[in-house]
Amino acid sequence: MSTAAHRRRDAALRAALRRHDRESSGHAAPPQVAGALADALLTTDWRPAQMQAVVRAVVAGRVPWARRLVAAVLSAYPRAPVDRPRELRQFLINRALARRAVIRRRIVAPTRVVRMRWGAPALGDLAELAAFLELDGDALDWFADRREINRHARDERLRHYRYVWRPHRLIEAPKPRMRDLQRRLLDQILSVAPVHDSAHGFVPGRGTHTFARAHTGADVLVRLDLRAFFSSITAARIYGLFRGLGYPEPVAHTLTALTTTRTPAHVLREAPDPHLAALLRQPHLPQGAPTSPALANLCAFRLDRRLSGLADRFGVTYGRYADDLAFSGTLTNARVDRLVELTGLIAAEEGFRVHPGKTRIRRRSQRQELTGLVVNGRPAVPREQYDRLRAVLHNAARHGLAEANRDGHADFAAHLAGRVAWMSHRHPARAAKLHELLARALTARP
């Protein structure tokens, strides 16, 4: 069809819609009527005759506007939006219908998947989601917290999360059953979606060392921090992410409810600042849920892409580890200031905020540090931390683990093993000394 033909068709459609609006009551469709019509239309073969018939079957009495309504729907949706019943409902709400339209009957069909991306499991409706999670419908409603019991219940047993305040952040840790459901979503759904190459936190095969390694030996290192990283990510963004994966609206809404939360009012009373409390009061990613890091990385994809492009413009390297942003390369003071300014603007446009008090700029002559690693040369734990661990291991080897456990770690042996592994990474000389001391500490008798 030519451009001129397209214009004539669009003009004719606009004229038809104006006539339709003039001839009808002039009022938006009642939501219940629009919802019943949307459900019924999605049961048809998406051809005018059957669609008009189903409209007349749903609404009682004469329906002189059925043909015009169907024409408007087909113009807006050439293909049936079988995965978007709410969107179709809203479209119908915005179309003026008869003032006293009354629902005669309801005709409903399950939603269906149209196209899945990246091989995520296809879940066409809530029954399939419940089966995927090995739950019944009532249990799915309970964990999705449709009645907001988690937020309002006074009884701790009725909540899905436990809350612990840390300096400037809130840990919202899911209870065991909720955590198990979230881990299943992480392992079988979220793990298939790709993250940006610049993201290093919570990504298999990447970590603090890969993040630091990209910025070693730079003339200047610029570090920035995203404020309230997890709680800044709203349920609306998570819903858009699940829709982007291909899930129909009801499934995407429920997956969003399973992976976001609203903090109870009694917990918010202890918030250190009003801005954080305002974020936590709305549905957000809980810091402490196993799904939150993966969802945050996926929601930050556009941020990473734009900041990677910004880094290319400045001729520097960019990377992100959770809420830590890093740029490194050769930059004058003026260009550093401009880079920091543009990063803040891009972050704000993508729904994040750079913490103004945590921006750090370090030249080669200063200690350059990322995620606890000094990166002036080969990434390494600072010398004073290494010496401190050696002293603890010496003490444990001489006097026993219990005597050396001055901070009261529940499993001190596992804690020491983890610290040794962390400090030994890609440092054979340190590794040999620390593992020898660890072996002596683990076999020492008090």
C-alpha positions in Angstrom: 0.0 0.0 0.0 1.4 3.5 -0.9 2.0 6.3 1.6 -1.0 8.2 0.2 -3.2 5.1 0.6 -2.1 4.8 4.2 -3.0 8.4 4.9 -6.4 8.0 3.3 -7.1 4.9 5.4 -5.9 6.6 8.6 -8.1 9.6 7.9 -11.1 7.4 7.2 -10.5 5.6 10.5 -10.2 8.8 12.5 -13.5 10.0 10.9 -15.2 6.8 11.8 -14.0 6.9 15.4 -15.3 10.5 15.7 -18.7 9.5 14.3 -18.7 6.6 16.8 -17.9 8.9 19.7 -20.6 11.4 18.7 -23.3 8.8 18.2 -22.6 7.0 21.5 -23.3 8.2 25.0 -20.2 10.3 25.2 -19.1 8.5 28.4 -16.1 6.1 28.8 -17.0 2.5 29.0 -17.6 1.2 32.5 -14.5 -0.9 33.5 -16.6 -4.0 34.1 -18.2 -3.8 30.7 -14.9 -3.1 29.0 -13.3 -6.1 30.8 -16.1 -8.4 29.9 -15.9 -7.3 26.2 -12.1 -7.7 26.2 -12.3 -11.2 27.6 -15.0 -12.2 25.2 -13.3 -10.8 22.1 -10.2 -12.7 22.8 -12.1 -16.0 22.6 -12.9 -15.3 18.9 -11.0 -16.1 15.7 -10.5 -12.2 15.4 -12.8 -11.9 12.4 -15.4 -9.1 12.3 -18.5 -11.3 12.1 -17.6 -13.5 15.1 -16.3 -10.5 17.1 -19.6 -8.6 16.5 -21.6 -11.7 17.5 -19.7 -12.1 20.7 -20.2 -8.4 21.6 -23.9 -8.8 21.2 -23.8 -12.0 23.3 -22.1 -10.3 26.2 -24.1 -7.0 26.3 -27.8 -7.2 27.0 -30.3 -5.5 24.7 -29.7 -3.8 21.3 -26.0 -3.1 20.5 -26.1 -0.7 17.5 -22.4 0.2 18.1 -21.0 -3.4 17.9 -19.9 -3.0 14.2 -18.1 0.3 14.8 -16.5 -0.9 18.0 -15.1 -4.0 16.3 -13.8 -1.9 13.4 -11.9 0.3 15.9 -10.5 -2.8 17.7 -9.3 -4.4 14.5 -7.7 -1.1 13.4 -5.8 -0.8 16.6 -5.0 -4.6 16.9 -4.7 -6.3 13.5 -3.7 -9.4 15.5 -5.5 -10.6 18.6 -3.6 -9.4 21.7 -4.1 -12.7 23.4 -1.3 -11.9 25.9 -2.6 -8.4 26.7 -6.2 -8.6 28.0 -5.7 -5.6 30.3 -4.4 -3.4 27.5 -7.4 -4.3 25.4 -9.6 -3.6 28.4 -8.1 -0.1 28.7 -8.5 0.5 25.0 -12.2 -0.3 25.3 -12.6 1.9 28.4 -11.4 4.8 26.3 -14.0 4.0 23.6 -17.4 5.6 24.4 -20.1 2.9 24.7 -23.8 3.0 25.4 -24.5 4.7 28.7 -26.5 1.9 30.2 -24.7 -1.1 28.8 -25.4 -4.2 31.0 -23.4 -7.4 30.9 -25.6 -10.3 30.0 -22.9 -13.1 30.3 -19.2 -13.5 30.5 -17.1 -15.4 28.0 -13.5 -15.9 29.0 -10.5 -17.8 27.5 -7.1 -18.2 29.1 -4.3 -15.9 28.0 -1.6 -17.4 25.7 2.0 -16.8 25.0 2.6 -15.0 21.7 6.4 -15.2 21.6 9.0 -16.0 24.2 12.5 -14.5 24.2 15.8 -16.2 25.0 14.3 -19.6 25.7 12.5 -18.7 28.9 9.8 -21.3 29.8 6.4 -20.5 28.2 3.7 -19.9 30.8 0.5 -18.8 29.2 -1.7 -18.3 32.2 -1.8 -18.4 36.0 -2.7 -22.1 36.1 0.5 -22.9 34.1 2.5 -20.6 36.4 1.1 -22.3 39.5 2.0 -25.7 38.1 5.5 -24.5 37.2 6.0 -23.4 40.8 4.3 -26.6 42.1 1.6 -24.5 43.9 -2.2 -24.5 43.8 -4.1 -21.3 42.9 -4.7 -20.3 46.5 -1.0 -20.7 47.4 0.0 -18.6 44.4 -2.3 -15.8 45.5 -0.8 -16.0 49.0 2.8 -15.7 47.9 1.9 -13.0 45.3 0.3 -11.2 48.3 -2.7 -10.0 46.3 -4.4 -8.8 49.5 -1.2 -7.1 50.9 -1.2 -9.2 54.0 2.6 -9.0 54.2 2.4 -5.2 54.4 -0.4 -4.9 56.9 -0.3 -8.0 59.1 0.8 -7.6 62.7 1.5 -11.3 63.1 5.1 -12.0 62.0 4.0 -15.5 60.8 1.8 -13.9 58.1 4.7 -12.0 56.5 6.9 -13.3 53.7 10.0 -11.2 54.6 12.2 -10.5 57.6 13.6 -7.0 58.1 17.0 -5.9 59.4 18.2 -2.3 59.2 21.8 -1.8 58.2 23.5 1.7 57.8 21.6 3.5 55.0 19.9 0.3 53.8 17.2 -2.2 54.7 17.8 -6.0 54.3 14.4 -7.6 53.3 15.2 -11.3 53.5 12.5 -13.7 52.2 11.4 -16.6 54.4 12.4 -20.1 53.3 9.4 -21.0 51.1 9.3 -17.6 49.4 13.1 -17.8 48.9 12.7 -21.2 47.3 10.1 -19.9 44.8 12.4 -17.0 44.0 15.4 -19.2 43.4 13.3 -21.3 41.0 12.4 -18.1 39.1 16.1 -17.1 39.1 17.4 -20.4 37.9 14.8 -21.2 35.2 13.6 -17.8 34.0 16.0 -14.9 34.8 19.2 -16.8 34.1 18.3 -17.1 30.4 18.1 -13.4 29.8 21.4 -11.7 28.8 23.0 -8.9 30.8 25.3 -6.2 29.5 29.0 -7.0 29.1 29.8 -4.1 31.4 27.9 -5.7 34.4 30.1 -7.8 36.7 28.1 -8.2 39.9 26.0 -11.4 40.3 26.8 -12.6 36.8 28.2 -16.2 36.4 31.8 -16.1 35.3 32.2 -12.5 36.4 32.8 -10.9 39.8 34.9 -8.4 41.7 38.1 -9.5 40.1 36.9 -9.2 36.5 35.4 -5.8 37.5 38.7 -4.6 38.9 40.9 -6.1 36.2 39.4 -3.9 33.5 40.6 -0.8 35.4 44.1 -1.7 36.4 47.0 0.7 35.8 44.9 3.6 34.6 45.9 7.2 34.7 42.7 8.2 36.5 39.9 6.1 38.1 36.5 7.6 38.6 34.1 5.8 41.0 30.5 6.7 41.5 27.7 5.1 43.6 24.0 4.6 42.7 21.9 5.6 45.6 19.3 3.1 46.9 20.0 0.8 43.9 17.5 -2.0 44.6 14.7 0.1 46.1 14.9 2.5 43.2 13.7 -0.2 40.8 9.9 -0.1 40.8 7.4 -2.9 40.2 6.4 -1.2 37.0 9.9 -1.7 35.6 9.9 -5.4 36.7 6.5 -5.9 35.1 7.9 -4.4 31.8 10.9 -6.7 32.0 8.7 -9.8 32.4 6.5 -8.6 29.6 9.6 -8.1 27.5 10.5 -11.8 28.1 7.2 -12.7 26.5 4.9 -13.4 29.4 1.2 -12.5 29.1 -0.1 -9.7 31.3 -1.6 -11.8 34.2 1.6 -14.0 34.4 3.8 -10.9 34.3 1.8 -9.2 37.0 2.1 -12.3 39.3 5.8 -12.8 38.6 6.3 -9.1 39.5 4.3 -9.6 42.7 6.5 -12.6 43.6 9.7 -10.7 43.2 8.8 -7.2 44.6 7.5 -6.1 48.0 6.2 -3.0 49.9 7.8 -2.4 53.2 5.4 -2.5 56.2 4.8 0.9 57.9 6.2 -0.2 61.3 9.6 -1.0 59.6 9.6 2.4 57.7 9.5 4.2 61.0 13.2 3.4 61.5 14.2 4.6 58.0 17.3 6.8 58.2 16.0 9.4 55.7 12.6 10.3 54.1 13.8 9.6 50.6 14.6 6.0 51.3 11.3 5.5 53.2 9.4 6.9 50.2 11.1 4.3 47.9 10.4 1.4 50.3 6.8 2.4 50.7 6.2 1.6 47.0 6.5 -1.8 45.4 10.3 -2.3 44.8 13.0 -4.9 44.6 13.8 -6.2 48.1 17.5 -6.2 48.9 18.0 -9.7 50.2 15.9 -11.7 47.8 17.8 -14.1 45.5 16.0 -12.7 42.4 16.8 -9.0 43.1 20.4 -8.9 41.8 19.5 -10.5 38.5 16.5 -8.3 38.0 18.5 -5.2 38.8 21.1 -6.1 36.3 18.4 -6.6 33.6 16.7 -3.4 34.5 20.1 -1.6 34.3 20.8 -2.8 30.8 19.9 0.5 29.2 21.9 2.3 31.8 25.0 0.1 31.0 24.5 0.6 27.3 24.3 4.3 27.5 27.2 4.6 29.9 29.3 2.3 27.7 28.6 4.7 24.9 29.5 7.7 27.0 32.8 6.0 27.9 33.6 5.4 24.3 33.0 9.1 23.6 35.6 10.0 26.3 38.0 7.2 25.3 37.8 5.5 28.7 36.7 2.1 30.1 33.3 1.6 31.9 32.1 -1.1 34.2 29.5 -1.7 36.9 29.4 -3.9 39.9 25.9 -3.7 41.4 25.6 -0.1 42.4 29.3 0.8 41.9 30.1 2.5 38.6 33.7 2.9 37.4 35.4 4.8 34.6 39.1 4.6 34.0 41.6 6.0 31.4 43.3 9.3 30.6 41.3 12.4 31.4 41.9 16.0 32.3 40.2 17.5 35.3 37.7 19.3 33.1 36.8 16.1 31.3 36.5 14.2 34.6 34.0 16.9 35.8 32.0 16.6 32.5 32.0 12.8 32.6 30.7 12.9 36.2 28.0 15.4 35.2 26.8 13.4 32.2 26.8 10.2 34.2 24.5 11.7 36.7 22.1 13.0 34.0 22.0 9.6 32.2 21.4 7.7 35.5 18.5 10.1 36.4 17.0 9.5 33.0 17.2 5.8 33.6 15.5 5.9 37.0 18.6 5.9 39.2 20.4 8.6 41.3 24.1 9.0 41.7 25.0 9.5 45.4 26.7 13.0 45.4 28.8 12.2 48.5 30.4 9.0 47.2 32.1 10.1 44.0 35.8 9.3 44.2 38.5 10.4 41.7 42.0 8.9 42.0 45.1 9.5 40.0 47.9 7.0 39.4 49.9 8.6 42.2 47.1 7.7 44.7 45.7 4.4 45.8 43.1 3.3 43.3 40.6 0.9 44.8 37.5 -0.9 43.5 35.3 -3.4 45.5 38.0 -3.8 48.1 40.9 -4.4 45.6 43.8 -2.1 44.9 44.0 -1.7 41.1 47.1 0.5 40.6 48.8 -2.6 39.3 47.5 -6.2 39.4 44.2 -6.3 41.4 45.1 -7.2 45.0 43.6 -6.9 48.5 45.3 -4.0 50.4 48.5 -5.0 52.2 47.1 -4.1 55.6 44.2 -6.5 55.2 46.6 -9.3 54.2 48.8 -8.7 57.2 45.7 -8.6 59.5 44.5 -12.0 58.2 48.0 -13.5 58.6 48.0 -12.3 62.3 44.6 -13.9 62.9 45.8 -17.2 61.3 49.0 -17.1 63.4 46.9 -16.6 66.5 44.5 -19.4 65.6 47.4 -21.8 64.9 49.0 -21.0 68.4 45.9 -20.8 70.6 43.0 -22.5 68.7 40.1 -21.2 66.6 37.9 -20.4 69.6 40.5 -18.0 71.1 41.1 -16.3 67.7 37.4 -15.8 67.0 37.1 -12.4 68.6 34.2 -11.2 66.4 32.1 -14.2 67.2 31.6 -15.8 63.8 29.2 -18.7 63.8 31.5 -20.9 61.6 34.9 -19.4 62.1 36.7 -22.0 60.1 34.5 -21.4 57.0 35.0 -17.6 57.5 38.8 -18.0 57.5 38.7 -20.3 54.5 36.6 -17.7 52.6 39.0 -14.9 53.5 42.0 -17.0 52.4 40.3 -17.8 49.0 39.5 -14.1 48.5 43.0 -12.8 49.2 44.7 -15.7 47.3 43.0 -15.1 44.0 45.6 -14.8 41.2 48.4 -14.3 43.8 50.3 -17.6 44.1 52.8 -16.4 46.7 50.2 -15.1 49.0 48.1 -18.2 48.4 50.9 -20.5 49.5 51.5 -18.7 52.7 47.9 -18.3 53.6 46.9 -21.9 52.9 49.8 -23.1 55.0 48.7 -20.9 57.9 45.1 -22.0 57.5 46.0 -25.7 57.6 47.9 -25.1 60.8 45.0 -23.2 62.3 42.5 -25.8 61.4 44.6 -28.6 63.0 45.7 -26.6 66.1 44.5 -27.7 69.5 43.6 -25.1 72.1 
